mmCIF file of C-alpha atoms in Angstrom:
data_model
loop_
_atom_site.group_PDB
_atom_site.id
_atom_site.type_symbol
_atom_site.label_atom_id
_atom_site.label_comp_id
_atom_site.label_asym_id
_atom_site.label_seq_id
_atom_site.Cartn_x
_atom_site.Cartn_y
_atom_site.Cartn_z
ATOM 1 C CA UNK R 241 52.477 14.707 -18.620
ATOM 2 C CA UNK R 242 52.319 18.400 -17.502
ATOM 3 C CA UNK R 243 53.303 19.856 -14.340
ATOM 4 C CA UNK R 244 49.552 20.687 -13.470
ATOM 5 C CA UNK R 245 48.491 17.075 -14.659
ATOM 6 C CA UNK R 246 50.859 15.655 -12.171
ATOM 7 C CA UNK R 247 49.750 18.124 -9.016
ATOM 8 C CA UNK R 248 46.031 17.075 -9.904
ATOM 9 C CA UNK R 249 46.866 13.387 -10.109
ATOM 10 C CA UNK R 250 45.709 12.697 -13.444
ATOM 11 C CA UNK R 251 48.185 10.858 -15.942
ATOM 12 C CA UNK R 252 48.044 9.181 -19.230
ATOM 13 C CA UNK R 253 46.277 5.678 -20.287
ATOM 14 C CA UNK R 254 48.732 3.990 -18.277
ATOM 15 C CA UNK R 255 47.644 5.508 -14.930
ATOM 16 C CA UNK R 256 44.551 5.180 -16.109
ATOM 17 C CA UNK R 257 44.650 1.361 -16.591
ATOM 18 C CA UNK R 258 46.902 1.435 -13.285
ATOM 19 C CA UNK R 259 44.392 3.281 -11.315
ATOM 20 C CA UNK R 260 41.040 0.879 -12.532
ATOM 21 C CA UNK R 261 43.442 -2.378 -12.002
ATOM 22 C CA UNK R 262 44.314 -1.029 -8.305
ATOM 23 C CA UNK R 263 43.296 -3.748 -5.529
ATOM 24 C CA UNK R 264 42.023 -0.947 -2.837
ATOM 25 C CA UNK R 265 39.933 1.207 -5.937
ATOM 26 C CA UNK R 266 38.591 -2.738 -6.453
ATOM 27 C CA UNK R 267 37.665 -3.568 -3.028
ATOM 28 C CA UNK R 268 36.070 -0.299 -2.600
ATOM 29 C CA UNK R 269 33.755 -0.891 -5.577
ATOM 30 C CA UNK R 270 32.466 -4.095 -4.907
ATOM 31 C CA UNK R 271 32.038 -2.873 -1.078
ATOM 32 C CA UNK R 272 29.917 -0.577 -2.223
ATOM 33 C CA UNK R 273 27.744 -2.577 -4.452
ATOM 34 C CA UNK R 274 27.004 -4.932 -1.563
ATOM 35 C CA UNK R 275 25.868 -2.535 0.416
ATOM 36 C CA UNK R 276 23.356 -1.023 -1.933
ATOM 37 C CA UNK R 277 22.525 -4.413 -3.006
ATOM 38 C CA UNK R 278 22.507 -5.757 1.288
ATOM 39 C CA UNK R 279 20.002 -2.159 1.298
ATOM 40 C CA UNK R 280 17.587 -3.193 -1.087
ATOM 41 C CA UNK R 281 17.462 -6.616 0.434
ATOM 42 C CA UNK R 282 16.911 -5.701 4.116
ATOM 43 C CA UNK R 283 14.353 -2.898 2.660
ATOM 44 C CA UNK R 284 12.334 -5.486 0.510
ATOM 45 C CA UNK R 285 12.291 -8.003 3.760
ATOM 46 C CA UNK R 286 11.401 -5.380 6.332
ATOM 47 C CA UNK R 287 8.446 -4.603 4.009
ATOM 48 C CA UNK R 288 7.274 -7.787 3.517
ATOM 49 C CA UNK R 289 7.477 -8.390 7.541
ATOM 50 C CA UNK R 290 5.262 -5.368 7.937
ATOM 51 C CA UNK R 291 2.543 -6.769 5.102
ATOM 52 C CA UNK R 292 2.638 -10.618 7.363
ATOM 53 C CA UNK R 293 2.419 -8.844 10.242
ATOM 54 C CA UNK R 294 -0.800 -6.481 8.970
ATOM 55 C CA UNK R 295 -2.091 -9.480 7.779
ATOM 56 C CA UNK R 296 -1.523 -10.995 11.620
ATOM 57 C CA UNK R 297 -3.235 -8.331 12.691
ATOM 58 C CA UNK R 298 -6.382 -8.142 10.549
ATOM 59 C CA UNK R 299 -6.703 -12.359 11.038
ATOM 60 C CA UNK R 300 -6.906 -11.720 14.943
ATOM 61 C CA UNK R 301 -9.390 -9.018 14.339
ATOM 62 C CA UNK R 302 -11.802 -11.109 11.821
ATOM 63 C CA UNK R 303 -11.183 -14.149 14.989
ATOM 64 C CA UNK R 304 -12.572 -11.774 17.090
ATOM 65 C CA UNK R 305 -15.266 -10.448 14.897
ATOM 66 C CA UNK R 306 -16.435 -13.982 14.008
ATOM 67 C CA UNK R 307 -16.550 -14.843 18.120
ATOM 68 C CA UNK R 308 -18.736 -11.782 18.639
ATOM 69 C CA UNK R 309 -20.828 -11.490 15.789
ATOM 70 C CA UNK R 310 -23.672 -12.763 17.663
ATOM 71 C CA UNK R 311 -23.263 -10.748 20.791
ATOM 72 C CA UNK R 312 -25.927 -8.100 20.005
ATOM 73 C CA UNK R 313 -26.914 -8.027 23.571
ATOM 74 C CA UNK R 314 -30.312 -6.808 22.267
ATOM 75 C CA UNK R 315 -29.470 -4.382 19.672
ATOM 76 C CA UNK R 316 -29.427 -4.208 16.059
ATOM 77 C CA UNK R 317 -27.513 -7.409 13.591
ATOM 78 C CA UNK R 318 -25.866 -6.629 11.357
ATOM 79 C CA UNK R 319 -29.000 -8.363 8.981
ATOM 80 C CA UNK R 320 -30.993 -4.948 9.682
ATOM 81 C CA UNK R 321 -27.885 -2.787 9.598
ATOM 82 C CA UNK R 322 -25.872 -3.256 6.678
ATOM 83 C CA UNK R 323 -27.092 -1.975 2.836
ATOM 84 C CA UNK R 324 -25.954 -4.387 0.431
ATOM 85 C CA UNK R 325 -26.237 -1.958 -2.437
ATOM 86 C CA UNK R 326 -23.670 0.818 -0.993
ATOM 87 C CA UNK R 327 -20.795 -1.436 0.349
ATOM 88 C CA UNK R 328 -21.595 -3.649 -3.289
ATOM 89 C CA UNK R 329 -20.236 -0.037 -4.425
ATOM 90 C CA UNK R 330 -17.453 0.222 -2.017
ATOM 91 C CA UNK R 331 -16.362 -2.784 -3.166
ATOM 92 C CA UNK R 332 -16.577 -1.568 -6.576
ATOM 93 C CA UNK R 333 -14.508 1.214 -6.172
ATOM 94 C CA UNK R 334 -11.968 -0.600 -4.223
ATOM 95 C CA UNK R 335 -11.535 -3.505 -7.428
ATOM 96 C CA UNK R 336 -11.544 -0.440 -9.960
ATOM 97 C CA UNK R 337 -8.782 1.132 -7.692
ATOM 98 C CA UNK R 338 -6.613 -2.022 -7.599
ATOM 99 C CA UNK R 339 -6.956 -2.373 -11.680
ATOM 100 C CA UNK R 340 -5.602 1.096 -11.885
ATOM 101 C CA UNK R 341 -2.844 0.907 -9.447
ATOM 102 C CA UNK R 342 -1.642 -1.843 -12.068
ATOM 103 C CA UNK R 343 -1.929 0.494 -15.109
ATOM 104 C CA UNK R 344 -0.153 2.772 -12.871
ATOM 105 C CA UNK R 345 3.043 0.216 -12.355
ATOM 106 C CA UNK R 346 3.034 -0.061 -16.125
ATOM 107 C CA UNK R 347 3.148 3.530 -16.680
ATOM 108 C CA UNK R 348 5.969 3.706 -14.336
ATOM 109 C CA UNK R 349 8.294 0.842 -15.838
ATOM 110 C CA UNK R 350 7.491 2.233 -19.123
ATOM 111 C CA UNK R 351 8.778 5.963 -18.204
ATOM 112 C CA UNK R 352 5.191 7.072 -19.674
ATOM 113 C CA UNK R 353 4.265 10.378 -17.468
ATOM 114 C CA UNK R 354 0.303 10.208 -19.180
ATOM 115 C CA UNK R 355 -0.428 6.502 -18.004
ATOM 116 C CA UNK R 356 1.007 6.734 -14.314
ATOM 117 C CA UNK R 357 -0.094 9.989 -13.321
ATOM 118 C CA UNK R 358 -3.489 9.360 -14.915
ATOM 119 C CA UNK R 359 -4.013 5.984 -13.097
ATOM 120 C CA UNK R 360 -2.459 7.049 -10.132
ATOM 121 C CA UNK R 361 -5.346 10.105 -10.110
ATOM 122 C CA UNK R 362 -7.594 7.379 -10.916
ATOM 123 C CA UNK R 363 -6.486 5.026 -7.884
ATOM 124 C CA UNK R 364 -6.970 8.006 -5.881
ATOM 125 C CA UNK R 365 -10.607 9.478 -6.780
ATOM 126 C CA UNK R 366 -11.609 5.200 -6.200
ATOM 127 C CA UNK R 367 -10.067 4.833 -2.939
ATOM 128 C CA UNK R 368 -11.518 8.415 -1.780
ATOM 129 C CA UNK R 369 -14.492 7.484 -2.791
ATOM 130 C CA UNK R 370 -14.542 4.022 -1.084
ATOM 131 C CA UNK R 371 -13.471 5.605 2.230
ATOM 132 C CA UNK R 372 -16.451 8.343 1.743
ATOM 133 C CA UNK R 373 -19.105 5.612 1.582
ATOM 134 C CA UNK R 374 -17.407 3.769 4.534
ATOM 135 C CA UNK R 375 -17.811 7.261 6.866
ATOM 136 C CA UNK R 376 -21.448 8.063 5.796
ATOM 137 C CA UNK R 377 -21.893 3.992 6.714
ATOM 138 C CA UNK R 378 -20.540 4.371 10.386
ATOM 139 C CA UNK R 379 -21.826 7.917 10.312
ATOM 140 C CA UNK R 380 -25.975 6.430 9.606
ATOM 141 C CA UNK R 381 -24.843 3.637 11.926
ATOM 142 C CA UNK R 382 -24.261 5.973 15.306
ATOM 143 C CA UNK R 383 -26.993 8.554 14.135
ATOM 144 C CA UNK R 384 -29.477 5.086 14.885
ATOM 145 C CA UNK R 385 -27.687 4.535 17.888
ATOM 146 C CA UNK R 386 -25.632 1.338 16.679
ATOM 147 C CA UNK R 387 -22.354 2.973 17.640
ATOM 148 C CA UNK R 388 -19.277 0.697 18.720
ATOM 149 C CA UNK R 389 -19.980 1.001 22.827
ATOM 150 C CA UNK R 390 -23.869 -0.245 22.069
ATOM 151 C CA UNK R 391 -22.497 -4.109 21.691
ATOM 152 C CA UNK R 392 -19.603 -6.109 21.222
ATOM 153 C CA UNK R 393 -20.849 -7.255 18.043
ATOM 154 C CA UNK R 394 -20.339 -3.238 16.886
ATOM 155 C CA UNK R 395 -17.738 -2.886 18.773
ATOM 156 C CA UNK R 396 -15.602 -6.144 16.720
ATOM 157 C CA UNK R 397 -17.501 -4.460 13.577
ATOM 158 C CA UNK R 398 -16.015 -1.067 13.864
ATOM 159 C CA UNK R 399 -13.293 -2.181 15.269
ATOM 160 C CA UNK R 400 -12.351 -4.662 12.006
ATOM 161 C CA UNK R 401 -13.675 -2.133 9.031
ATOM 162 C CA UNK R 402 -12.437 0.627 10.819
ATOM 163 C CA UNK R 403 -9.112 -0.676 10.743
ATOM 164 C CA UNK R 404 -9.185 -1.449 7.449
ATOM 165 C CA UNK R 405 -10.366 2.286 6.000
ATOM 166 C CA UNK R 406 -7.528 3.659 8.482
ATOM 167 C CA UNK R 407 -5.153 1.553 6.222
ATOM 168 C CA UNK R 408 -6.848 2.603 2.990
ATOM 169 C CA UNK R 409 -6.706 6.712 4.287
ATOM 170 C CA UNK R 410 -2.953 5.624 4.598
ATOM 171 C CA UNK R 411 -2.519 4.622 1.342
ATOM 172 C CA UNK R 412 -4.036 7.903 0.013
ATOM 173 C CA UNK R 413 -1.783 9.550 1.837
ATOM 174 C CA UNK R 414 1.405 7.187 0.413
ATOM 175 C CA UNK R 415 0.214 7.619 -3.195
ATOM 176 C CA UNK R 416 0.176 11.428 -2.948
ATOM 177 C CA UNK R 417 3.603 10.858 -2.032
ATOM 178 C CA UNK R 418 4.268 8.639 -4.525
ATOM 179 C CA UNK R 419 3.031 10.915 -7.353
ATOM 180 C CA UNK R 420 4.792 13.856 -5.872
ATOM 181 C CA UNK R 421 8.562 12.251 -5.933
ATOM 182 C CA UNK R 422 7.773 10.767 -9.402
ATOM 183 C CA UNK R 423 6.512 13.945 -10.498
ATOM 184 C CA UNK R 424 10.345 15.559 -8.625
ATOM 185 C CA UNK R 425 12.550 13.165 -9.097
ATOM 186 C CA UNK R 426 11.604 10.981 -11.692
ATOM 187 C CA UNK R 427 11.773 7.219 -12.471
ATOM 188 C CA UNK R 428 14.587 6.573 -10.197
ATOM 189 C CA UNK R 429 15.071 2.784 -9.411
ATOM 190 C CA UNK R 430 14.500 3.496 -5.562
ATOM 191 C CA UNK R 431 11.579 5.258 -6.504
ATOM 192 C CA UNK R 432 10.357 2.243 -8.811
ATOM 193 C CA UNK R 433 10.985 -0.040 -5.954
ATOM 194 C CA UNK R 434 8.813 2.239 -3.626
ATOM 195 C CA UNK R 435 6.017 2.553 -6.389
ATOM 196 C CA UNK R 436 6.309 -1.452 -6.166
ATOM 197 C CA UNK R 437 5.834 -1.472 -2.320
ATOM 198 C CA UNK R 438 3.317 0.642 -2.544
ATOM 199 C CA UNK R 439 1.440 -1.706 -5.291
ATOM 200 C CA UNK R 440 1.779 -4.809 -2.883
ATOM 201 C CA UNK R 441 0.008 -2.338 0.105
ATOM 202 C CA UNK R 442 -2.966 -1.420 -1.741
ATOM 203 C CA UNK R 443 -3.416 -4.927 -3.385
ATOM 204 C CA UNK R 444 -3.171 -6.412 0.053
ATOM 205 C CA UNK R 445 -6.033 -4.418 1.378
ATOM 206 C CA UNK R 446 -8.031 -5.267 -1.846
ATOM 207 C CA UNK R 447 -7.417 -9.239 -0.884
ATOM 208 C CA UNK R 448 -8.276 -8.089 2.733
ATOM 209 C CA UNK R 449 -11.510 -6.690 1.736
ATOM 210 C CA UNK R 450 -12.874 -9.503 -0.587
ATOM 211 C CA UNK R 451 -12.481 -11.494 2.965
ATOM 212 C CA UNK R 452 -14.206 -8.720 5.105
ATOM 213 C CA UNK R 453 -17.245 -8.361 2.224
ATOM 214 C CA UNK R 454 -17.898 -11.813 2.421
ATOM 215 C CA UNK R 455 -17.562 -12.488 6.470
ATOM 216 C CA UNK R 456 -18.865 -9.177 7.721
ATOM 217 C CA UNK R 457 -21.677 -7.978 4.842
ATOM 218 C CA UNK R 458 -22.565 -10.901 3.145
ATOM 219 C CA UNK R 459 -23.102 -13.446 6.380
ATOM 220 C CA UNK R 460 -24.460 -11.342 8.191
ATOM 221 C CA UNK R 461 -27.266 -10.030 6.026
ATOM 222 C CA UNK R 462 -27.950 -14.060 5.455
ATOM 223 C CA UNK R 463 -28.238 -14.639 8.752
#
């Protein structure tokens, strides 16, 4: 071994073999692959905590919808407000989106650039599109006057679907994100695992809105 071998520490095989077989160098590794693994852990729970807690959230505000649906106090029902034909479209777009959010996890596990970036684009024109409907809906809505401070029964409407396409805006906002990182830093497995978080967000509010189609639009125009 040469004098400038020795002053930088490295050796032969031997130190090699004596440097991997050291108890500390050991310690240090498997330390450090319980914390990434204790981090992926704690990030997968918190995330799940926030997605039972949203879903908290929206069950107190379909309670509350469902005690004041018939609290009009002499304004408009929902029977002569709501168009079945646009939110049937909403609701379109919104199933359409979720579809392509899958394609979108496929074309991320299988490192193809075409397939994610495509359905994520997809995903993206469907949920805008959604949320445009929704706003020209509550938009027609307070141009008759049926704004949220005319009953409580508007008030627990806009109030619930309200909620719901502030989450959706959100998830625009997260899949531009998304898109951008991939797009920077590639298919990194904390990046996966965010694409995957994402995923379970925007399939959540899919599940959320099948219940808020059939409470909110579809009872009430039967009523």
């Amino acid at each position: 071994m040469s004098a400038f071998d020795a002053a930088v520490g490295r050796g032969g095989p031997n130190h090699v073999e004596r440097a991997q077989g050291s108890p500390n160098i050991q310690h240090s590794a498997k330390h450090a692959a319980y914390a990434l693994a204790s981090k992926r852990i704690i990030a997968g729970y918190g995330f799940w905590i926030f997605l039972l807690s949203d879903i908290v959230m929206f069950s107190a505000f379909f309670a509350t919808y469902a005690v004041l649906v018939d609290a009009t106090a002499g304004g408009p029902s929902g029977r002569e407000l709501f168009d079945l034909g646009n939110v049937g479209i909403e609701t379109a777009c919104l199933l359409l989106s979720s579809f392509t959010c899958g394609l979108a996890g496929i074309g991320a596990r299988t490192r193809n650039g075409f397939w994610f970036h495509g359905a994520m684009a997809a995903t993206f024109i469907l949920g805008a599109a959604f949320l445009g409907i929704e706003i020209r809906e509550f938009m027609g809505m307070i141009a008759l006057g049926a704004g949220p401070t005319r009953s409580a029964f508007l008030s627990a409407f806009f109030t619930l679907v309200g909620c719901h396409g502030l989450h959706v805006a959100i998830g625009l906002l997260w899949l531009l994100t998304m898109m951008a990182q991939v797009f920077a830093k590639g298919y990194r497995p904390d990046i996966l695992r965010r694409l995957l978080c994402f995923s379970l967000f925007w399939h959540a509010l899919d599940i959320i809105w099948v219940g808020l189609f059939t409470m909110v639009y579809l009872m009430g125009v039967t009523q």
